[in-house]
Coordinates of C-alpha atoms in Angstrom, one line a residue:
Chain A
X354 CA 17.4 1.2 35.0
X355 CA 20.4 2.7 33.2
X356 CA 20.3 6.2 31.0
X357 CA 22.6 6.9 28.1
X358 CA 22.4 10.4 27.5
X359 CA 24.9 13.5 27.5
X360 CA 23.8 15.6 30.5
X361 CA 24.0 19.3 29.0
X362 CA 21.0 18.0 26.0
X363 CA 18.3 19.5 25.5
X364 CA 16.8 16.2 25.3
X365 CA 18.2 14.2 27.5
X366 CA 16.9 17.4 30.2
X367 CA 13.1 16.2 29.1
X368 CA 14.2 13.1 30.4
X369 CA 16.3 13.9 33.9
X370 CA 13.9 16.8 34.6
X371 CA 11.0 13.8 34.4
X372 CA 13.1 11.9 36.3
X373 CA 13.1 14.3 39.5
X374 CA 9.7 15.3 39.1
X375 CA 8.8 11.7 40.0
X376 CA 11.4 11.2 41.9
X377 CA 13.0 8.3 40.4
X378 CA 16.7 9.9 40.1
X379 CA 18.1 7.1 42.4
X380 CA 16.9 4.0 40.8
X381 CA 18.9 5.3 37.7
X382 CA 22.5 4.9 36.5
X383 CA 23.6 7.5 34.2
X384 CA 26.0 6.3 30.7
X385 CA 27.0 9.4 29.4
X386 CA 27.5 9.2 24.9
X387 CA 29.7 11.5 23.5
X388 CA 27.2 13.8 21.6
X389 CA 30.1 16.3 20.5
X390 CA 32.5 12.9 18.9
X391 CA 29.6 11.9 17.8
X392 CA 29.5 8.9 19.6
X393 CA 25.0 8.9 19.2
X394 CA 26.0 7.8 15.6
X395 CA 28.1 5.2 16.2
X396 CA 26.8 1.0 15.8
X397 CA 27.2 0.9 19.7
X398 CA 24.5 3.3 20.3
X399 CA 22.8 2.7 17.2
X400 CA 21.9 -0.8 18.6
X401 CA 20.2 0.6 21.1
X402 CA 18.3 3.5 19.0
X403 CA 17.7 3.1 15.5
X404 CA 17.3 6.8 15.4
X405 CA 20.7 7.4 17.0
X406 CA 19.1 10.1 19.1
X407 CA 20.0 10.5 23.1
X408 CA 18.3 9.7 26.1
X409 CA 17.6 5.7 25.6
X410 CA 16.6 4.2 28.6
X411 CA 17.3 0.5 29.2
X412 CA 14.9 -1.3 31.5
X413 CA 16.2 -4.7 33.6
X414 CA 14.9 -6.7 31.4
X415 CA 17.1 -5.3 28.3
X416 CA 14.3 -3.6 26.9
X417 CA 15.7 -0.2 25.1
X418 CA 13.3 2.5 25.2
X419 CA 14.0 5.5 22.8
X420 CA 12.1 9.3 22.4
X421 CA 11.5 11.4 24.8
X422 CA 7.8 10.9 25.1
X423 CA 8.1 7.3 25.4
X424 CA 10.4 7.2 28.1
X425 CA 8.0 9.6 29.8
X426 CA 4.9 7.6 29.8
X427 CA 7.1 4.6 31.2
X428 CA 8.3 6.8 34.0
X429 CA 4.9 8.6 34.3
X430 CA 3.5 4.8 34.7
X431 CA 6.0 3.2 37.0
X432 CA 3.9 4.2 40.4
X433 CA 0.6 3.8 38.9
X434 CA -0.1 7.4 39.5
X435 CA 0.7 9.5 36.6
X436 CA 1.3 13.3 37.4
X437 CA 3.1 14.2 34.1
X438 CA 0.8 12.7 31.3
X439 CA -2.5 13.0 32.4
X440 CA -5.2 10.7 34.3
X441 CA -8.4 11.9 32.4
X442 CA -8.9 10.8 28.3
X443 CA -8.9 15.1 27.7
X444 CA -6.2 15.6 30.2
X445 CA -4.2 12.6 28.1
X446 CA -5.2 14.7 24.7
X447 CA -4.4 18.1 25.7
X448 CA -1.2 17.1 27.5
X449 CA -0.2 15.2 24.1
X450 CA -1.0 17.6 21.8
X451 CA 0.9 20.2 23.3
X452 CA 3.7 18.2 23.9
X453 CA 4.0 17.2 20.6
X454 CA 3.6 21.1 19.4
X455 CA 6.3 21.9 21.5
X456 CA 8.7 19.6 19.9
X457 CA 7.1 20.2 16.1
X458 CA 7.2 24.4 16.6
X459 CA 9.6 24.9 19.1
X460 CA 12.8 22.0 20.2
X461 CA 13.2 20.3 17.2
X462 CA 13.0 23.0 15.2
X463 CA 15.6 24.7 17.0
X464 CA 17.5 21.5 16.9
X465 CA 17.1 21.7 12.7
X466 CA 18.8 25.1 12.9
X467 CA 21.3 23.8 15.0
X468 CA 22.4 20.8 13.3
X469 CA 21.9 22.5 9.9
X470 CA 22.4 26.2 9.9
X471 CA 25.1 26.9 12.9
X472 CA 28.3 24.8 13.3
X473 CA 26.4 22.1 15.2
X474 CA 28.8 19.6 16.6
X475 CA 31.4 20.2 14.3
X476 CA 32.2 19.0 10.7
X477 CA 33.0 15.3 11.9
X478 CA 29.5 14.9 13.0
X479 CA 27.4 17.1 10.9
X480 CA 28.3 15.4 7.5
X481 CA 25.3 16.8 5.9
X482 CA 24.3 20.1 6.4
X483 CA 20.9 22.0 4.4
X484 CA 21.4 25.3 6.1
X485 CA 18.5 27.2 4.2
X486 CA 16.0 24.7 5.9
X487 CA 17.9 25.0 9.2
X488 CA 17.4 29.0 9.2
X489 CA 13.5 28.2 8.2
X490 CA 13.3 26.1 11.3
X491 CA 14.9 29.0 13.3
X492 CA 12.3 31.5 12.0
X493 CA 9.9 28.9 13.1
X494 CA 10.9 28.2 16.9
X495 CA 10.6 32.3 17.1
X496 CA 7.6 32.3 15.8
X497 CA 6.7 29.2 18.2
X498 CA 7.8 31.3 21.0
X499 CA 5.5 33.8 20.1
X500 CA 2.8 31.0 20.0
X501 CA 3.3 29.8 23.5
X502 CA 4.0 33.2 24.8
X503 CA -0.3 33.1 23.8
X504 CA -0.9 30.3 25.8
X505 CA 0.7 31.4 28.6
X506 CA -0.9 34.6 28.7
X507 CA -4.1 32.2 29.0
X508 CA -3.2 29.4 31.9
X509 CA -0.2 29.4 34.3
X510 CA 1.3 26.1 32.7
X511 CA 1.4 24.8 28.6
X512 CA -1.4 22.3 29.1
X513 CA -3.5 23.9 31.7
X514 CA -3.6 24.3 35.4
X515 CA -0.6 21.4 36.2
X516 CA 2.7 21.0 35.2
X517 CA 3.2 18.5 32.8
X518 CA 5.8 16.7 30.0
X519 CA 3.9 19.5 27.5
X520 CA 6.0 22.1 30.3
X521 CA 9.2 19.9 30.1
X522 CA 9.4 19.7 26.6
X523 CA 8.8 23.3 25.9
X524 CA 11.3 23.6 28.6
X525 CA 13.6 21.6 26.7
X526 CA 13.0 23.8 23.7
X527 CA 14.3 26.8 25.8
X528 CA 17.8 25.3 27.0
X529 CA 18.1 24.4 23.5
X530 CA 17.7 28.2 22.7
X531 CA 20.0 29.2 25.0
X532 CA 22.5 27.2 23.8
X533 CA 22.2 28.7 20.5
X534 CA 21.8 31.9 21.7
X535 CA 18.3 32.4 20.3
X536 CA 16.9 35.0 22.7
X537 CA 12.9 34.7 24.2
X538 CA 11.6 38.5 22.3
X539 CA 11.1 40.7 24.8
X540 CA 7.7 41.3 24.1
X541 CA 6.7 37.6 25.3
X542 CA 6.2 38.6 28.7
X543 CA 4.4 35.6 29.7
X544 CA 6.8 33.3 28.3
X545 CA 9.4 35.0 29.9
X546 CA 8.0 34.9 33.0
X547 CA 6.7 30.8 33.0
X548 CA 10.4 30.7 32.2
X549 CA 11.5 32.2 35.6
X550 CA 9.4 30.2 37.1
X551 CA 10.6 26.8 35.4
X552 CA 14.3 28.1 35.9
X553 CA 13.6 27.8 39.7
X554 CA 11.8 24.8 39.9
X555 CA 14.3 22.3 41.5
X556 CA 13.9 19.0 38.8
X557 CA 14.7 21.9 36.4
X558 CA 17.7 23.7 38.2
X559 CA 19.4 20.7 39.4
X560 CA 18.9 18.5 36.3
X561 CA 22.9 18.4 35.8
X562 CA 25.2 17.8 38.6
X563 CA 28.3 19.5 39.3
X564 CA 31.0 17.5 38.1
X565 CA 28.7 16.2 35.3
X566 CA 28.8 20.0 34.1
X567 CA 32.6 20.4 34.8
X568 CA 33.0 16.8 32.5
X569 CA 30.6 18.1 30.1
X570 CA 33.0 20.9 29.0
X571 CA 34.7 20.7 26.0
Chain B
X345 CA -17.2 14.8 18.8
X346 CA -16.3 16.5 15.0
X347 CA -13.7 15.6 13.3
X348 CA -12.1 18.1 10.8
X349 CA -10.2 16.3 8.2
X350 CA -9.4 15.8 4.8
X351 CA -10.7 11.6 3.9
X352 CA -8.0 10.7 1.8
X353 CA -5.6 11.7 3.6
X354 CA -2.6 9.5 5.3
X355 CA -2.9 11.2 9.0
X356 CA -6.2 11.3 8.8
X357 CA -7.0 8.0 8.0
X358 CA -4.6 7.3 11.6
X359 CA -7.6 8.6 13.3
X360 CA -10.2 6.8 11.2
X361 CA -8.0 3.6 12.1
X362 CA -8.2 4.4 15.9
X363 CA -11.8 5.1 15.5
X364 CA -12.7 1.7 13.9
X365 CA -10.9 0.1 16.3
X366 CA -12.4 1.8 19.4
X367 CA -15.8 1.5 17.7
X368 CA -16.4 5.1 18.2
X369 CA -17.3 6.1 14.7
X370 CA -21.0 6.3 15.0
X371 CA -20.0 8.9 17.4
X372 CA -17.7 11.3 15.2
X373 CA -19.2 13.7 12.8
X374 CA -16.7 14.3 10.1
X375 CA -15.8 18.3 8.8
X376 CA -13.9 18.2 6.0
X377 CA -11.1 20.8 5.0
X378 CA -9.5 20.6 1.3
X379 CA -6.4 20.2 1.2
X380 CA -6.1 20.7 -2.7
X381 CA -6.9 24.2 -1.6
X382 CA -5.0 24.9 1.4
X383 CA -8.0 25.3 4.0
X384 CA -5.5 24.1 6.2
X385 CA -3.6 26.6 6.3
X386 CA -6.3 29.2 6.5
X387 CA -7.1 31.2 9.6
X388 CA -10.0 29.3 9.8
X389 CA -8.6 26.1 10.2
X390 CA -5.2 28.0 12.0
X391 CA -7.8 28.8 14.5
X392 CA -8.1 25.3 15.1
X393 CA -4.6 23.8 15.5
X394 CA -2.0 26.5 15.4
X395 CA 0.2 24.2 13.2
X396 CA -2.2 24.2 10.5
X397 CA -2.8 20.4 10.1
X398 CA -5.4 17.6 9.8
X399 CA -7.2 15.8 11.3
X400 CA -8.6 17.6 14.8
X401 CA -10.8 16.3 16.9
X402 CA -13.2 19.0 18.7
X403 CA -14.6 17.6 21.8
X404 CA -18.7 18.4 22.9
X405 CA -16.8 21.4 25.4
X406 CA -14.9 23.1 21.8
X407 CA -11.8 21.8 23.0
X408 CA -9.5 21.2 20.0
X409 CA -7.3 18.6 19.8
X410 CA -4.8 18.4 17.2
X411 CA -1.9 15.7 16.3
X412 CA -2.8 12.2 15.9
X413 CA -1.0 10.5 18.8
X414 CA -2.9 12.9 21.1
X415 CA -5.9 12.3 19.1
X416 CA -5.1 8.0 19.9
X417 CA -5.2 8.7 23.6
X418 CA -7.8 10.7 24.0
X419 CA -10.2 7.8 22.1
X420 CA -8.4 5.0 23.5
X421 CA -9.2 6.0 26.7
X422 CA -12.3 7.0 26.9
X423 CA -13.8 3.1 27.3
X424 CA -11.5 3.0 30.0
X425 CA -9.9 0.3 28.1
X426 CA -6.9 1.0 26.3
X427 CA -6.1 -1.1 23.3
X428 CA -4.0 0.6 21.4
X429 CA -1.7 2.7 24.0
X430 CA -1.1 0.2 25.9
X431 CA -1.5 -0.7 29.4
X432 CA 1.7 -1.4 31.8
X433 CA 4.4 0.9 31.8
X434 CA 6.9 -0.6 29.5
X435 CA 3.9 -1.6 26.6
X436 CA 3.4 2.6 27.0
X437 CA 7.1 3.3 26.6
X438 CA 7.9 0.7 23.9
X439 CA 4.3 1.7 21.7
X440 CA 5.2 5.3 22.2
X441 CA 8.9 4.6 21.1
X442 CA 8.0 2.7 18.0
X443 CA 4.8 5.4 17.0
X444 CA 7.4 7.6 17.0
X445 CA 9.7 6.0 15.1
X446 CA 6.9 5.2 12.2
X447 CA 6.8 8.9 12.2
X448 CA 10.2 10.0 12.1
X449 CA 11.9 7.2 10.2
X450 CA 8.8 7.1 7.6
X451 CA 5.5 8.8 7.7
X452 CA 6.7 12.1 8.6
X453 CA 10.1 11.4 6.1
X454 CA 7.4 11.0 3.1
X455 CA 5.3 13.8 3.9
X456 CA 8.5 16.2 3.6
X457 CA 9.4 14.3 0.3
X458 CA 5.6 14.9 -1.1
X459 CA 5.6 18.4 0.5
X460 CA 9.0 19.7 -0.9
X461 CA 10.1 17.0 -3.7
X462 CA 6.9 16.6 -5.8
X463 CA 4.5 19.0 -7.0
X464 CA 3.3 18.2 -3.2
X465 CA -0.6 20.1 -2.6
X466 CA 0.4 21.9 -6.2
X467 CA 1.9 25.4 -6.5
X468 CA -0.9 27.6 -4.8
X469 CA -0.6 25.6 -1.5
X470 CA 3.5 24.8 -1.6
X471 CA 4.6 28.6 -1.2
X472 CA 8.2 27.1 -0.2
X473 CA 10.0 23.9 -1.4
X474 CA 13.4 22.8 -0.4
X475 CA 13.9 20.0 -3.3
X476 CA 17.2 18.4 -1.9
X477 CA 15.9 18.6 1.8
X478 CA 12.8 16.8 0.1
X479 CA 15.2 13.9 -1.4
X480 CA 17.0 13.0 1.5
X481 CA 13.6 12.2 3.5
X482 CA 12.7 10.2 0.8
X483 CA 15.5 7.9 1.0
X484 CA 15.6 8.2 4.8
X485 CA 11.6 6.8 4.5
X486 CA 13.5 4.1 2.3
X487 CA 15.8 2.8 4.7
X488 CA 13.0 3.1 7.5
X489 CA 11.0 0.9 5.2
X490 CA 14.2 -1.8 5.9
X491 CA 14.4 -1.1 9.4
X492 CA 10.3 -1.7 10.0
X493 CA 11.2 -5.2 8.0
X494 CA 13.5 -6.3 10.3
X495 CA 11.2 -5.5 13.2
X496 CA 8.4 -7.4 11.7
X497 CA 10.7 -10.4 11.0
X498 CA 11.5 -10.6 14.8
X499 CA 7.4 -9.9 16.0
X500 CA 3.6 -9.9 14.1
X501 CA 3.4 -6.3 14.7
X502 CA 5.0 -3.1 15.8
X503 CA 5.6 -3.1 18.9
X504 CA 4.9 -6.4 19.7
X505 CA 2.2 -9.4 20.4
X506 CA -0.3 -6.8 19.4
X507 CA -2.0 -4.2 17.0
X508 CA -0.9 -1.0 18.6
X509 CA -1.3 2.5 17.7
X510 CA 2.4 1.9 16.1
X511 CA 1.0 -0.3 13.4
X512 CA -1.4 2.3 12.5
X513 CA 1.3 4.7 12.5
X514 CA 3.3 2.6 10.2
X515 CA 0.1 2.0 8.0
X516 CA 0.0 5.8 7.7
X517 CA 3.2 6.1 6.4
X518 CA 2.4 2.9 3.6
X519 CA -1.4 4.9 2.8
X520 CA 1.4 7.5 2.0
X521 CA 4.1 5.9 0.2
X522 CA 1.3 4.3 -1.9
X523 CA -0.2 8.0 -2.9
X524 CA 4.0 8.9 -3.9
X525 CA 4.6 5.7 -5.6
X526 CA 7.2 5.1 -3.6
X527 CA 7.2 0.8 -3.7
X528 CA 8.2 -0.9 -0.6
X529 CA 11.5 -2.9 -1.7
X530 CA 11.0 -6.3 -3.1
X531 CA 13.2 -7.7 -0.2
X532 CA 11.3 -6.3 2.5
X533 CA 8.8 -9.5 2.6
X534 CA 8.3 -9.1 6.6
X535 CA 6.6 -5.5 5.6
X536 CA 4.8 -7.0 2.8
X537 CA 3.5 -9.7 4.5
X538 CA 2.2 -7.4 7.7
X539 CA 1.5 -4.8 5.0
X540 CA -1.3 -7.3 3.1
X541 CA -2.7 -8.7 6.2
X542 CA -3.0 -4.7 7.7
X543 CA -4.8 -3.7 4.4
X544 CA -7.5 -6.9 5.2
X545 CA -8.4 -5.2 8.3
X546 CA -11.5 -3.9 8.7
X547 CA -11.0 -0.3 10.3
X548 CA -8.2 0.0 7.4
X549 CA -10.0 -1.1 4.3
X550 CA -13.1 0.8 5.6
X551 CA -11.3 4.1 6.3
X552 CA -13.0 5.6 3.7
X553 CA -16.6 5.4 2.2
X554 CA -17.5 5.6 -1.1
X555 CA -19.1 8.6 -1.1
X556 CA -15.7 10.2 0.3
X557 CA -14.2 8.4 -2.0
X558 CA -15.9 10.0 -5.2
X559 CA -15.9 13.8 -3.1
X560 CA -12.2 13.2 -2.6
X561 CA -11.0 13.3 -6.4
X562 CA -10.2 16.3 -7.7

């Protein structure tokens, strides 16, 4: 299997922290895309993602398989024994559900604010820019933090008693902030302290690779 | 089960699909919440799905389960038989890929354009509007229209061989461009085509009764 991705994303991480978690890191061959020249937008990549989003994984076969999600369920899949997406139909719903809220109310709306209302990745990329909705989006990833921060308070992971792709996307929604510089309130003491925890977990921590980080560097 | 949603509507009617095609409707008592008048975004509903949407699905134990792709797995695999999710790892990835595609590159596209372009739910309901925002999802949902034609030129539906939970997806955006008026283009016959034979089918033409129907107009 071979993933394009750039290995400081947000999104991508979804996809390398999934990776570890079922240990499938060594059957894959990283192909880095330039996110900062813009190299997601480019017909090359664009063949291979209509979207023009990163990670896309490419299966044997030729098969390109974009979003986040998607590329989770194949992984979760592979060994017949899914730990990441759920076994029972409620287990599958919940899981779903809150990885979908994660994206809708926390990531991608940081992403918005990113692409829209900061810099982004520099005027050569970002050819449009609507930076009134991209500060909406921000106040809406705070206010998402706040929402999980509930959650949390409730059950020691985002869809329940287990660790699952709902965790690693509202993981991914927290690198993202970082980046940024959008800072977890204070007040949201559970979510700061799920945070801790995921920060320590080992698919999380050692999702990039030294020299990956040092070529990562602009 | 209940199912709080408004009849009409273009996600709902993504769950009525499912539920036709899982047979399960006999088992699904239907709530609904106006959306002319903003129950949705009332505590009451808020209480329900934090993001304030429709439909939900509240299981026997008051679980609520909100977004319609989480909604799709929960029913699909309840038989045990998934029909719609698919079964081996790379029909999961590549029906999960193209659902959200239909989302991103159409459905979700025309909801921002109805929400922020157009009057949208009317004046009392759309408290913020970002008109030009609202535009460039509308001619995003355009070229997604082209993109879904090109698809269907290459395969009969979505994501493949089969009917998948990405045709319903891309039927929810078409339920939706139909209530804009915005016409899928005259050289898109691959859509058309797929787009007459999808309205034929039984859990799509039957989404609705008659009595919602009439309850519906306002």
């Amino acid at each position: 299997m071979t993933i394009y991705d750039w290995p400081t994303g947000p999104y991508p991480a979804r996809v390398r922290i999934a990776l570890a978690e079922k240990n499938l890191r060594s059957r894959v061959e990283f192909v880095s895309v330039n996110l900062w020249s813009g190299e997601h937008k480019k017909a090359e990549h664009l063949a291979r993602n209509y979207s023009g989003t990163l990670p896309v994984l490419e299966l044997d076969d030729r098969t390109f398989i974009g979003e986040c999600t998607a590329i989770t369920e194949y992984l979760d899949a592979l060994d017949g024994t899914p730990t990441l997406t759920g076994t029972t139909p409620r287990e599958k719903g919940v899981i779903h559900m809150m990885n979908k809220r994660a994206e809708l109310e926390l990531l991608d709306a940081i992403s918005v604010y990113f692409h829209h209302a900061t810099p982004g990745l520099g005027p050569d990329v970002e050819t449009y820019q609507n930076a009134e909705w991209g500060f909406r989006q921000r106040d809406k990833a705070l206010r998402g933090m706040h929402y999980f921060d509930g959650v949390l308070k409730t059950r020691p992971f985002v869809a329940g008693g287990e660790f699952s792709m709902a965790d690693i996307t509202v993981i991914g929604g927290l690198i993202f902030a970082g980046l940024v510089e959008l800072r977890i309130p204070a007040e949201c003491e559970a979510l700061q302290a799920w945070w801790a925890k995921m920060q320590a977990r080992p698919s999380v921590k050692n999702r990039v690779t030294m020299s990956e980080q040092a070529d990562a560097v602009v």
